[in-house]
Amino acid sequence: MITPTTSPFGLLSRPAPLGFERSASQRHRHLFGVDDLGDDELLALTRPCFSPPPATRAPWGTMSLLFDQPSVRTAAGFAASGLRVGLVPMGVNARGHCARADVALEDEVHQLSYISDCVVVRSGEPLDADALRHCDAPVINAGDGGHEHPTQALIDLAALRMLGLEDQRVTLMGNLRDHRTQHSLARVLRRLGVSVVLLSPPGMGMPARFVDGLATVETDDPALADEVLASSDFIYLTPTRWWSTPEHHGGEAFKLDLERARRVLRPQARVLHPFPRTGELDVSVDASPYNGYHRQLALANGVRARLLAHLLGRGP
Amino acid sequence: MITPTTSPFGLLSRPAPLGFERSASQRHRHLFGVDDLGDDELLALTRPCFSPPPATRAPWGTMSLLFDQPSVRTAAGFAASGLRVGLVPMGVNARGHCARADVALEDEVHQLSYISDCVVVRSGEPLDADALRHCDAPVINAGDGGHEHPTQALIDLAALRMLGLEDQRVTLMGNLRDHRTQHSLARVLRRLGVSVVLLSPPGMGMPARFVDGLATVETDDPALADEVLASSDFIYLTPTRWWSTPEHHGGEAFKLDLERARRVLRPQARVLHPFPRTGELDVSVDASPYNGYHRQLALANGVRARLLAHLLGRGP
Amino acid sequence: MITPTTSPFGLLSRPAPLGFERSASQRHRHLFGVDDLGDDELLALTRPCFSPPPATRAPWGTMSLLFDQPSVRTAAGFAASGLRVGLVPMGVNARGHCARADVALEDEVHQLSYISDCVVVRSGEPLDADALRHCDAPVINAGDGGHEHPTQALIDLAALRMLGLEDQRVTLMGNLRDHRTQHSLARVLRRLGVSVVLLSPPGMGMPARFVDGLATVETDDPALADEVLASSDFIYLTPTRWWSTPEHHGGEAFKLDLERARRVLRPQARVLHPFPRTGELDVSVDASPYNGYHRQLALANGVRARLLAHLLGRGP
């Protein structure tokens, strides 16, 4: 009953290249964590630069943004930096129906890599880097659960270097247990030999799997926190709160407003913050010289554009 | 114990421009409400025009769309008009996790303004314009709660002028209390001295803070509503329903189908509607001469492109 | 009391073209189902091709993606293929507030067609094609409920032809009742006279309204399924699961891993799958010669770019 039928339409009987396919032999660079970049690369991607911004390239491809968590700055920043190297952004949406609960995010990313020229992923859980090594386009981690956020660390390092990092002490302050930007920046600063102090509420210290051996202060005593801040050149502040964690730890010791900044900080000290802020950084600091976080924002697109050009092998 | 370490990597010790930064001295024009535009600007942005549409500019930057409420026409319209002036659109998503409940939308917008060349915002609550004046890129209100929707008013005015507004009477009809497009258009028409009648169900009149002193009819009597419509040249109709308001007021007095239009309206009368429609405007009107709302849609991109070129200081 | 006022602003009293309007007389081609394309078009759009990919066109317009269901590959694929023909993608969002529950999706699409140069729609319910015929831009179905997914069928056919479809037998396997990609592909293959077998769990057969008269096996017996697979050149596999349907039918008979593939399939057989996968296709098959599904992904952008160029009347 079931017999092949010869088509009258002259269908090809032999495989043939379609011409639209990308070369399958190409290997791609990905960025899952800061250790995917060598020291030379870290420094080149974050170096201060006097040249004018290069002209935006004519669009030649697309960047897919697969974001499982909401994103404002990161999504917009990747869009803007992608455009500089010729990629048009497209947000795609993996969740929302129960049938998707069984789908592995890494499988989605792998498939996206066939139809996009770059895939940027934000996920609620750490990415399985091994499952993504053979993707057909560069894959970039835009924050994976409580793991890493490597492009934010590049931006943070660029801002620190521009503000002057030599012989300076950086205090990482907040919930260091959960905040992925803290994890990535701590690893980067340690690799570069920068003096770092970890300041967190008790029980919210930096897990040893990210970095260990750094000076550590765990306290919720504002006076002790003040002492640490008073000897810091840079304070990298993040909320003690985390995505779905309603707990508020640390209290006043981990909140900074202009009054406290003036009372405690060195005159040349600068505060950095990756945003969003949820109460730990008062807007009264914005108009003060302590504000280093708007410098981060101003540098974000340039740093990410460099990274994209580097991973794609095409100059911006 | 905590001592600074000298880095072996030759990190710069002095601040230096990165080259990727935007000039911080630039001040930007924003559009929070129609009164942010002068009369000359209102008229220039909505003037009928005989010239062919200008060629789309090569993309040079990005437009971030931070939308807290769903949007179909407005989001697509900003994307299309942005492209005409060289901006590639990117939708970003502020909500969805409880940690974001504490984040001020204005803070998000301000940060976005550092990494985007234009920020378009739709929110469920009125925007705090004062908190946004110093943003680093033009910020445009795409509908903020029950407050204003100024770009829709520009489109509406452009359609009215193209259809011929001189010596004409415009009836604003529906829930004038809550619908932001009604608020913005009423202010614009009053400023231009256009004859306006406000027709709403009882209790859904235009709040005096938006406009007062206009002829007002509050009724749910279809016969009385018919009288108002019979003396109108333009009917600007919106639903009596509003986002999360399940109430249906007004009943048949605030619904228009072709039968009623033929029975009541002047032959030259035109109906405008900003969409979406939820029952108050029957599709039977679409193919009739009373349909002025598809003219609004046809003009939307051109008007918004003019506005963007004006705010950005770059011609389309 | 209500009298017209003459405006001092010299508003035009006569209709006049704004210049920004699109010509209203233009009729557009849409793609709601595979039968909207003739046989010649089907074959031209899916023909193997030896030429290099054409250069991406400079952006001249926008493509709106109105997706009521989550989408990863399809959204990213339309974005990438749109860019090739000069369209910049914009995702818009119709749902999320109760006031939208009353809005007809077709009405939204129709309005979008005035402000976008192409509208791509994914919906949870079948589209009403008749309500969309007069849209002002090409409308493309990107999957409508349990109905059709015509662009996926084009990609599937292109992959089958490239792998060699002449005198080959294709088995469509899985939940053929609900999966729209199966419906579209079955219609296409039947029109082209390809030998097709339908293999589904009992009660999940292909509805006759999509295609009838094809060889059909409904079973959950793995041995019987093996027999069908052993005589197949291509297996087009989809999950037995469907969006909100938690039921799992078919069991082992409808799951394929490398062990089963080696035990049952012909050496030259190829497996195709439209993704996402939810357990029915094991990753162990990926690195084997049976993997035909990554070929589908590699062809997706090229096929959709051809389609867009065809519908828009502009070459890629």
PDB file of N, CA, C and O in Angstrom, chain A residues 18 20 114-115, chain C residues 31 34 37 42 45-48 73-78 81 122 140-142 149-163 165 181 184-185 188-189 236 272-275 292-307:
ATOM      1  N   LEU A  18      22.808  25.016  -0.767  1.00  0.00           N
ATOM      2  CA  LEU A  18      21.777  26.003  -1.087  1.00  0.00           C
ATOM      3  C   LEU A  18      22.362  27.389  -1.284  1.00  0.00           C
ATOM      4  O   LEU A  18      21.747  28.257  -1.860  1.00  0.00           O
ATOM      5  N   PHE A  20      22.786  29.580   0.841  1.00  0.00           N
ATOM      6  CA  PHE A  20      22.445  30.439   1.967  1.00  0.00           C
ATOM      7  C   PHE A  20      23.079  29.949   3.265  1.00  0.00           C
ATOM      8  O   PHE A  20      22.970  30.582   4.290  1.00  0.00           O
ATOM      9  N   TYR A 114      22.133  28.988  14.777  1.00  0.00           N
ATOM     10  CA  TYR A 114      22.111  28.722  13.336  1.00  0.00           C
ATOM     11  C   TYR A 114      21.452  29.848  12.554  1.00  0.00           C
ATOM     12  O   TYR A 114      21.668  29.976  11.353  1.00  0.00           O
ATOM     13  N   ILE A 115      20.611  30.601  13.223  1.00  0.00           N
ATOM     14  CA  ILE A 115      19.824  31.587  12.479  1.00  0.00           C
ATOM     15  C   ILE A 115      20.104  33.015  12.931  1.00  0.00           C
ATOM     16  O   ILE A 115      19.447  33.939  12.477  1.00  0.00           O
TER      17      ILE A 115
ATOM     18  N   LEU C  31       0.393  35.391   3.297  1.00  0.00           N
ATOM     19  CA  LEU C  31       0.606  33.948   3.416  1.00  0.00           C
ATOM     20  C   LEU C  31      -0.044  33.470   4.711  1.00  0.00           C
ATOM     21  O   LEU C  31       0.516  33.607   5.794  1.00  0.00           O
ATOM     22  N   VAL C  34      -0.297  27.203   3.320  1.00  0.00           N
ATOM     23  CA  VAL C  34       0.531  26.831   2.166  1.00  0.00           C
ATOM     24  C   VAL C  34      -0.234  26.928   0.851  1.00  0.00           C
ATOM     25  O   VAL C  34       0.371  27.115  -0.208  1.00  0.00           O
ATOM     26  N   LEU C  37       0.130  29.696  -1.856  1.00  0.00           N
ATOM     27  CA  LEU C  37       1.217  29.663  -2.834  1.00  0.00           C
ATOM     28  C   LEU C  37       0.900  28.608  -3.886  1.00  0.00           C
ATOM     29  O   LEU C  37       0.456  27.496  -3.554  1.00  0.00           O
ATOM     30  N   LEU C  42       5.872  27.398  -4.691  1.00  0.00           N
ATOM     31  CA  LEU C  42       6.428  26.470  -3.700  1.00  0.00           C
ATOM     32  C   LEU C  42       7.798  25.965  -4.140  1.00  0.00           C
ATOM     33  O   LEU C  42       8.745  25.927  -3.352  1.00  0.00           O
ATOM     34  N   LEU C  45      10.521  28.785  -4.312  1.00  0.00           N
ATOM     35  CA  LEU C  45      10.957  29.274  -3.001  1.00  0.00           C
ATOM     36  C   LEU C  45      11.814  28.260  -2.256  1.00  0.00           C
ATOM     37  O   LEU C  45      12.521  28.612  -1.313  1.00  0.00           O
ATOM     38  N   THR C  46      11.743  26.999  -2.653  1.00  0.00           N
ATOM     39  CA  THR C  46      12.467  25.956  -1.919  1.00  0.00           C
ATOM     40  C   THR C  46      13.534  25.278  -2.765  1.00  0.00           C
ATOM     41  O   THR C  46      14.079  24.255  -2.373  1.00  0.00           O
ATOM     42  N   ARG C  47      13.859  25.849  -3.906  1.00  0.00           N
ATOM     43  CA  ARG C  47      14.817  25.176  -4.784  1.00  0.00           C
ATOM     44  C   ARG C  47      16.229  25.266  -4.210  1.00  0.00           C
ATOM     45  O   ARG C  47      16.626  26.284  -3.629  1.00  0.00           O
ATOM     46  N   PRO C  48      16.996  24.186  -4.353  1.00  0.00           N
ATOM     47  CA  PRO C  48      18.416  24.271  -4.005  1.00  0.00           C
ATOM     48  C   PRO C  48      19.092  25.283  -4.913  1.00  0.00           C
ATOM     49  O   PRO C  48      18.674  25.481  -6.051  1.00  0.00           O
ATOM     50  N   ARG C  73      12.986  30.376  17.639  1.00  0.00           N
ATOM     51  CA  ARG C  73      13.528  30.232  16.296  1.00  0.00           C
ATOM     52  C   ARG C  73      12.743  31.041  15.266  1.00  0.00           C
ATOM     53  O   ARG C  73      13.328  31.682  14.389  1.00  0.00           O
ATOM     54  N   THR C  74      11.426  30.984  15.351  1.00  0.00           N
ATOM     55  CA  THR C  74      10.633  31.654  14.317  1.00  0.00           C
ATOM     56  C   THR C  74      10.816  33.162  14.380  1.00  0.00           C
ATOM     57  O   THR C  74      11.005  33.821  13.352  1.00  0.00           O
ATOM     58  N   ALA C  75      10.773  33.721  15.581  1.00  0.00           N
ATOM     59  CA  ALA C  75      10.953  35.168  15.702  1.00  0.00           C
ATOM     60  C   ALA C  75      12.346  35.576  15.230  1.00  0.00           C
ATOM     61  O   ALA C  75      12.502  36.521  14.453  1.00  0.00           O
ATOM     62  N   ALA C  76      13.360  34.848  15.684  1.00  0.00           N
ATOM     63  CA  ALA C  76      14.726  35.198  15.286  1.00  0.00           C
ATOM     64  C   ALA C  76      14.928  34.981  13.792  1.00  0.00           C
ATOM     65  O   ALA C  76      15.651  35.738  13.133  1.00  0.00           O
ATOM     66  N   GLY C  77      14.291  33.951  13.256  1.00  0.00           N
ATOM     67  CA  GLY C  77      14.440  33.664  11.835  1.00  0.00           C
ATOM     68  C   GLY C  77      13.785  34.726  10.963  1.00  0.00           C
ATOM     69  O   GLY C  77      14.347  35.142   9.947  1.00  0.00           O
ATOM     70  N   PHE C  78      12.611  35.167  11.357  1.00  0.00           N
ATOM     71  CA  PHE C  78      11.977  36.243  10.591  1.00  0.00           C
ATOM     72  C   PHE C  78      12.789  37.527  10.695  1.00  0.00           C
ATOM     73  O   PHE C  78      12.905  38.282   9.731  1.00  0.00           O
ATOM     74  N   SER C  81      15.797  37.082   8.335  1.00  0.00           N
ATOM     75  CA  SER C  81      15.441  37.079   6.919  1.00  0.00           C
ATOM     76  C   SER C  81      14.868  38.429   6.511  1.00  0.00           C
ATOM     77  O   SER C  81      15.077  38.884   5.383  1.00  0.00           O
ATOM     78  N   ARG C 122       1.834  35.364  15.093  1.00  0.00           N
ATOM     79  CA  ARG C 122       1.665  34.048  15.713  1.00  0.00           C
ATOM     80  C   ARG C 122       0.539  34.167  16.720  1.00  0.00           C
ATOM     81  O   ARG C 122       0.524  35.086  17.540  1.00  0.00           O
ATOM     82  N   ILE C 140       1.953  37.570   7.243  1.00  0.00           N
ATOM     83  CA  ILE C 140       2.477  36.204   7.186  1.00  0.00           C
ATOM     84  C   ILE C 140       2.134  35.475   8.472  1.00  0.00           C
ATOM     85  O   ILE C 140       2.388  35.971   9.570  1.00  0.00           O
ATOM     86  N   ASN C 141       1.559  34.309   8.314  1.00  0.00           N
ATOM     87  CA  ASN C 141       1.213  33.443   9.431  1.00  0.00           C
ATOM     88  C   ASN C 141       2.469  32.733   9.932  1.00  0.00           C
ATOM     89  O   ASN C 141       3.092  31.962   9.211  1.00  0.00           O
ATOM     90  N   ALA C 142       2.814  32.983  11.181  1.00  0.00           N
ATOM     91  CA  ALA C 142       3.978  32.328  11.791  1.00  0.00           C
ATOM     92  C   ALA C 142       3.530  31.248  12.765  1.00  0.00           C
ATOM     93  O   ALA C 142       4.229  30.938  13.731  1.00  0.00           O
ATOM     94  N   HIS C 149       1.425  26.420   9.773  1.00  0.00           N
ATOM     95  CA  HIS C 149       2.688  27.129  10.002  1.00  0.00           C
ATOM     96  C   HIS C 149       3.422  27.094   8.662  1.00  0.00           C
ATOM     97  O   HIS C 149       4.409  26.385   8.491  1.00  0.00           O
ATOM     98  N   PRO C 150       2.929  27.884   7.709  1.00  0.00           N
ATOM     99  CA  PRO C 150       3.371  27.673   6.323  1.00  0.00           C
ATOM    100  C   PRO C 150       4.849  27.958   6.077  1.00  0.00           C
ATOM    101  O   PRO C 150       5.463  27.275   5.245  1.00  0.00           O
ATOM    102  N   THR C 151       5.450  28.934   6.756  1.00  0.00           N
ATOM    103  CA  THR C 151       6.864  29.186   6.453  1.00  0.00           C
ATOM    104  C   THR C 151       7.744  28.048   6.953  1.00  0.00           C
ATOM    105  O   THR C 151       8.786  27.767   6.375  1.00  0.00           O
ATOM    106  N   GLN C 152       7.325  27.384   8.031  1.00  0.00           N
ATOM    107  CA  GLN C 152       8.101  26.226   8.470  1.00  0.00           C
ATOM    108  C   GLN C 152       8.037  25.132   7.414  1.00  0.00           C
ATOM    109  O   GLN C 152       9.034  24.447   7.154  1.00  0.00           O
ATOM    110  N   ALA C 153       6.877  24.975   6.789  1.00  0.00           N
ATOM    111  CA  ALA C 153       6.752  23.956   5.748  1.00  0.00           C
ATOM    112  C   ALA C 153       7.667  24.268   4.567  1.00  0.00           C
ATOM    113  O   ALA C 153       8.221  23.356   3.943  1.00  0.00           O
ATOM    114  N   LEU C 154       7.840  25.536   4.245  1.00  0.00           N
ATOM    115  CA  LEU C 154       8.767  25.898   3.166  1.00  0.00           C
ATOM    116  C   LEU C 154      10.189  25.500   3.531  1.00  0.00           C
ATOM    117  O   LEU C 154      10.941  24.969   2.707  1.00  0.00           O
ATOM    118  N   ILE C 155      10.553  25.768   4.778  1.00  0.00           N
ATOM    119  CA  ILE C 155      11.900  25.399   5.235  1.00  0.00           C
ATOM    120  C   ILE C 155      12.063  23.881   5.205  1.00  0.00           C
ATOM    121  O   ILE C 155      13.086  23.354   4.753  1.00  0.00           O
ATOM    122  N   ASP C 156      11.040  23.176   5.683  1.00  0.00           N
ATOM    123  CA  ASP C 156      11.106  21.718   5.703  1.00  0.00           C
ATOM    124  C   ASP C 156      11.260  21.169   4.286  1.00  0.00           C
ATOM    125  O   ASP C 156      12.070  20.274   4.036  1.00  0.00           O
ATOM    126  N   LEU C 157      10.483  21.724   3.371  1.00  0.00           N
ATOM    127  CA  LEU C 157      10.559  21.246   1.991  1.00  0.00           C
ATOM    128  C   LEU C 157      11.925  21.554   1.384  1.00  0.00           C
ATOM    129  O   LEU C 157      12.508  20.724   0.675  1.00  0.00           O
ATOM    130  N   ALA C 158      12.452  22.733   1.679  1.00  0.00           N
ATOM    131  CA  ALA C 158      13.778  23.077   1.155  1.00  0.00           C
ATOM    132  C   ALA C 158      14.828  22.097   1.669  1.00  0.00           C
ATOM    133  O   ALA C 158      15.709  21.649   0.915  1.00  0.00           O
ATOM    134  N   ALA C 159      14.727  21.732   2.949  1.00  0.00           N
ATOM    135  CA  ALA C 159      15.699  20.786   3.509  1.00  0.00           C
ATOM    136  C   ALA C 159      15.533  19.410   2.873  1.00  0.00           C
ATOM    137  O   ALA C 159      16.521  18.743   2.531  1.00  0.00           O
ATOM    138  N   LEU C 160      14.295  18.978   2.706  1.00  0.00           N
ATOM    139  CA  LEU C 160      14.052  17.674   2.083  1.00  0.00           C
ATOM    140  C   LEU C 160      14.605  17.645   0.658  1.00  0.00           C
ATOM    141  O   LEU C 160      15.240  16.674   0.237  1.00  0.00           O
ATOM    142  N   ARG C 161      14.384  18.712  -0.083  1.00  0.00           N
ATOM    143  CA  ARG C 161      14.862  18.737  -1.472  1.00  0.00           C
ATOM    144  C   ARG C 161      16.384  18.772  -1.523  1.00  0.00           C
ATOM    145  O   ARG C 161      16.997  18.132  -2.373  1.00  0.00           O
ATOM    146  N   MET C 162      16.978  19.517  -0.628  1.00  0.00           N
ATOM    147  CA  MET C 162      18.441  19.564  -0.626  1.00  0.00           C
ATOM    148  C   MET C 162      19.027  18.202  -0.273  1.00  0.00           C
ATOM    149  O   MET C 162      20.059  17.790  -0.810  1.00  0.00           O
ATOM    150  N   LEU C 163      18.359  17.497   0.631  1.00  0.00           N
ATOM    151  CA  LEU C 163      18.844  16.167   1.014  1.00  0.00           C
ATOM    152  C   LEU C 163      18.464  15.120  -0.027  1.00  0.00           C
ATOM    153  O   LEU C 163      18.958  13.992   0.026  1.00  0.00           O
ATOM    154  N   LEU C 165      14.854  14.460  -2.422  1.00  0.00           N
ATOM    155  CA  LEU C 165      13.501  13.994  -2.129  1.00  0.00           C
ATOM    156  C   LEU C 165      12.944  13.052  -3.191  1.00  0.00           C
ATOM    157  O   LEU C 165      11.953  12.365  -2.963  1.00  0.00           O
ATOM    158  N   THR C 181       2.866  22.453  12.159  1.00  0.00           N
ATOM    159  CA  THR C 181       3.906  22.227  11.142  1.00  0.00           C
ATOM    160  C   THR C 181       3.612  20.947  10.370  1.00  0.00           C
ATOM    161  O   THR C 181       3.881  20.868   9.175  1.00  0.00           O
ATOM    162  N   SER C 184       0.866  21.725   7.702  1.00  0.00           N
ATOM    163  CA  SER C 184       1.337  22.458   6.524  1.00  0.00           C
ATOM    164  C   SER C 184       2.222  21.581   5.649  1.00  0.00           C
ATOM    165  O   SER C 184       2.102  21.587   4.418  1.00  0.00           O
ATOM    166  N   LEU C 185       3.110  20.827   6.283  1.00  0.00           N
ATOM    167  CA  LEU C 185       4.013  19.994   5.489  1.00  0.00           C
ATOM    168  C   LEU C 185       3.249  18.885   4.772  1.00  0.00           C
ATOM    169  O   LEU C 185       3.538  18.569   3.610  1.00  0.00           O
ATOM    170  N   VAL C 188       1.701  20.266   1.675  1.00  0.00           N
ATOM    171  CA  VAL C 188       2.706  20.552   0.649  1.00  0.00           C
ATOM    172  C   VAL C 188       3.173  19.265  -0.024  1.00  0.00           C
ATOM    173  O   VAL C 188       3.233  19.168  -1.253  1.00  0.00           O
ATOM    174  N   LEU C 189       3.492  18.267   0.778  1.00  0.00           N
ATOM    175  CA  LEU C 189       4.027  17.031   0.207  1.00  0.00           C
ATOM    176  C   LEU C 189       2.979  16.333  -0.657  1.00  0.00           C
ATOM    177  O   LEU C 189       3.295  15.770  -1.706  1.00  0.00           O
ATOM    178  N   TYR C 236       9.908  12.978   9.792  1.00  0.00           N
ATOM    179  CA  TYR C 236       9.649  14.327  10.281  1.00  0.00           C
ATOM    180  C   TYR C 236       8.956  14.189  11.623  1.00  0.00           C
ATOM    181  O   TYR C 236       7.782  13.831  11.707  1.00  0.00           O
ATOM    182  N   LEU C 272      14.103  14.877  10.516  1.00  0.00           N
ATOM    183  CA  LEU C 272      13.868  16.323  10.553  1.00  0.00           C
ATOM    184  C   LEU C 272      12.976  16.649  11.744  1.00  0.00           C
ATOM    185  O   LEU C 272      12.197  15.799  12.212  1.00  0.00           O
ATOM    186  N   HIS C 273      13.091  17.869  12.227  1.00  0.00           N
ATOM    187  CA  HIS C 273      12.337  18.278  13.412  1.00  0.00           C
ATOM    188  C   HIS C 273      12.278  19.802  13.393  1.00  0.00           C
ATOM    189  O   HIS C 273      13.291  20.453  13.153  1.00  0.00           O
ATOM    190  N   PRO C 274      11.106  20.367  13.647  1.00  0.00           N
ATOM    191  CA  PRO C 274      11.010  21.840  13.586  1.00  0.00           C
ATOM    192  C   PRO C 274      11.410  22.533  14.891  1.00  0.00           C
ATOM    193  O   PRO C 274      11.534  23.750  14.909  1.00  0.00           O
ATOM    194  N   PHE C 275      11.581  21.776  15.955  1.00  0.00           N
ATOM    195  CA  PHE C 275      11.914  22.327  17.271  1.00  0.00           C
ATOM    196  C   PHE C 275      10.826  23.252  17.801  1.00  0.00           C
ATOM    197  O   PHE C 275      10.084  23.823  17.017  1.00  0.00           O
ATOM    198  N   GLY C 292      19.124  15.522  10.295  1.00  0.00           N
ATOM    199  CA  GLY C 292      18.773  16.395   9.186  1.00  0.00           C
ATOM    200  C   GLY C 292      18.211  17.709   9.683  1.00  0.00           C
ATOM    201  O   GLY C 292      17.977  18.632   8.914  1.00  0.00           O
ATOM    202  N   TYR C 293      17.976  17.818  10.978  1.00  0.00           N
ATOM    203  CA  TYR C 293      17.276  18.993  11.517  1.00  0.00           C
ATOM    204  C   TYR C 293      18.161  20.218  11.605  1.00  0.00           C
ATOM    205  O   TYR C 293      17.669  21.338  11.567  1.00  0.00           O
ATOM    206  N   HIS C 294      19.457  20.026  11.734  1.00  0.00           N
ATOM    207  CA  HIS C 294      20.297  21.218  11.719  1.00  0.00           C
ATOM    208  C   HIS C 294      20.412  21.782  10.305  1.00  0.00           C
ATOM    209  O   HIS C 294      20.670  22.969  10.117  1.00  0.00           O
ATOM    210  N   ARG C 295      20.179  20.931   9.312  1.00  0.00           N
ATOM    211  CA  ARG C 295      20.091  21.434   7.947  1.00  0.00           C
ATOM    212  C   ARG C 295      18.875  22.353   7.793  1.00  0.00           C
ATOM    213  O   ARG C 295      18.940  23.391   7.138  1.00  0.00           O
ATOM    214  N   GLN C 296      17.775  21.946   8.416  1.00  0.00           N
ATOM    215  CA  GLN C 296      16.598  22.828   8.381  1.00  0.00           C
ATOM    216  C   GLN C 296      16.938  24.212   8.936  1.00  0.00           C
ATOM    217  O   GLN C 296      16.610  25.239   8.349  1.00  0.00           O
ATOM    218  N   LEU C 297      17.596  24.211  10.097  1.00  0.00           N
ATOM    219  CA  LEU C 297      17.935  25.493  10.713  1.00  0.00           C
ATOM    220  C   LEU C 297      18.851  26.312   9.814  1.00  0.00           C
ATOM    221  O   LEU C 297      18.704  27.529   9.687  1.00  0.00           O
ATOM    222  N   ALA C 298      19.805  25.630   9.195  1.00  0.00           N
ATOM    223  CA  ALA C 298      20.767  26.352   8.361  1.00  0.00           C
ATOM    224  C   ALA C 298      20.099  26.963   7.135  1.00  0.00           C
ATOM    225  O   ALA C 298      20.584  27.949   6.581  1.00  0.00           O
ATOM    226  N   LEU C 299      18.990  26.383   6.717  1.00  0.00           N
ATOM    227  CA  LEU C 299      18.304  26.883   5.524  1.00  0.00           C
ATOM    228  C   LEU C 299      17.233  27.919   5.845  1.00  0.00           C
ATOM    229  O   LEU C 299      16.736  28.605   4.946  1.00  0.00           O
ATOM    230  N   ALA C 300      16.860  28.021   7.105  1.00  0.00           N
ATOM    231  CA  ALA C 300      15.651  28.773   7.460  1.00  0.00           C
ATOM    232  C   ALA C 300      15.699  30.219   6.978  1.00  0.00           C
ATOM    233  O   ALA C 300      14.750  30.722   6.358  1.00  0.00           O
ATOM    234  N   ASN C 301      16.786  30.913   7.250  1.00  0.00           N
ATOM    235  CA  ASN C 301      16.833  32.333   6.891  1.00  0.00           C
ATOM    236  C   ASN C 301      16.781  32.545   5.383  1.00  0.00           C
ATOM    237  O   ASN C 301      16.114  33.466   4.901  1.00  0.00           O
ATOM    238  N   GLY C 302      17.480  31.710   4.658  1.00  0.00           N
ATOM    239  CA  GLY C 302      17.490  31.872   3.210  1.00  0.00           C
ATOM    240  C   GLY C 302      16.111  31.673   2.602  1.00  0.00           C
ATOM    241  O   GLY C 302      15.672  32.439   1.739  1.00  0.00           O
ATOM    242  N   VAL C 303      15.413  30.660   3.091  1.00  0.00           N
ATOM    243  CA  VAL C 303      14.077  30.387   2.546  1.00  0.00           C
ATOM    244  C   VAL C 303      13.120  31.519   2.891  1.00  0.00           C
ATOM    245  O   VAL C 303      12.362  32.000   2.041  1.00  0.00           O
ATOM    246  N   ARG C 304      13.156  31.961   4.134  1.00  0.00           N
ATOM    247  CA  ARG C 304      12.230  33.040   4.511  1.00  0.00           C
ATOM    248  C   ARG C 304      12.589  34.350   3.801  1.00  0.00           C
ATOM    249  O   ARG C 304      11.705  35.144   3.482  1.00  0.00           O
ATOM    250  N   ALA C 305      13.872  34.581   3.564  1.00  0.00           N
ATOM    251  CA  ALA C 305      14.246  35.797   2.834  1.00  0.00           C
ATOM    252  C   ALA C 305      13.701  35.750   1.408  1.00  0.00           C
ATOM    253  O   ALA C 305      13.214  36.758   0.879  1.00  0.00           O
ATOM    254  N   ARG C 306      13.773  34.580   0.781  1.00  0.00           N
ATOM    255  CA  ARG C 306      13.173  34.439  -0.555  1.00  0.00           C
ATOM    256  C   ARG C 306      11.684  34.748  -0.517  1.00  0.00           C
ATOM    257  O   ARG C 306      11.150  35.439  -1.384  1.00  0.00           O
ATOM    258  N   LEU C 307      11.014  34.183   0.486  1.00  0.00           N
ATOM    259  CA  LEU C 307       9.571  34.402   0.591  1.00  0.00           C
ATOM    260  C   LEU C 307       9.256  35.886   0.754  1.00  0.00           C
ATOM    261  O   LEU C 307       8.359  36.431   0.097  1.00  0.00           O
TER     262      LEU C 307
END
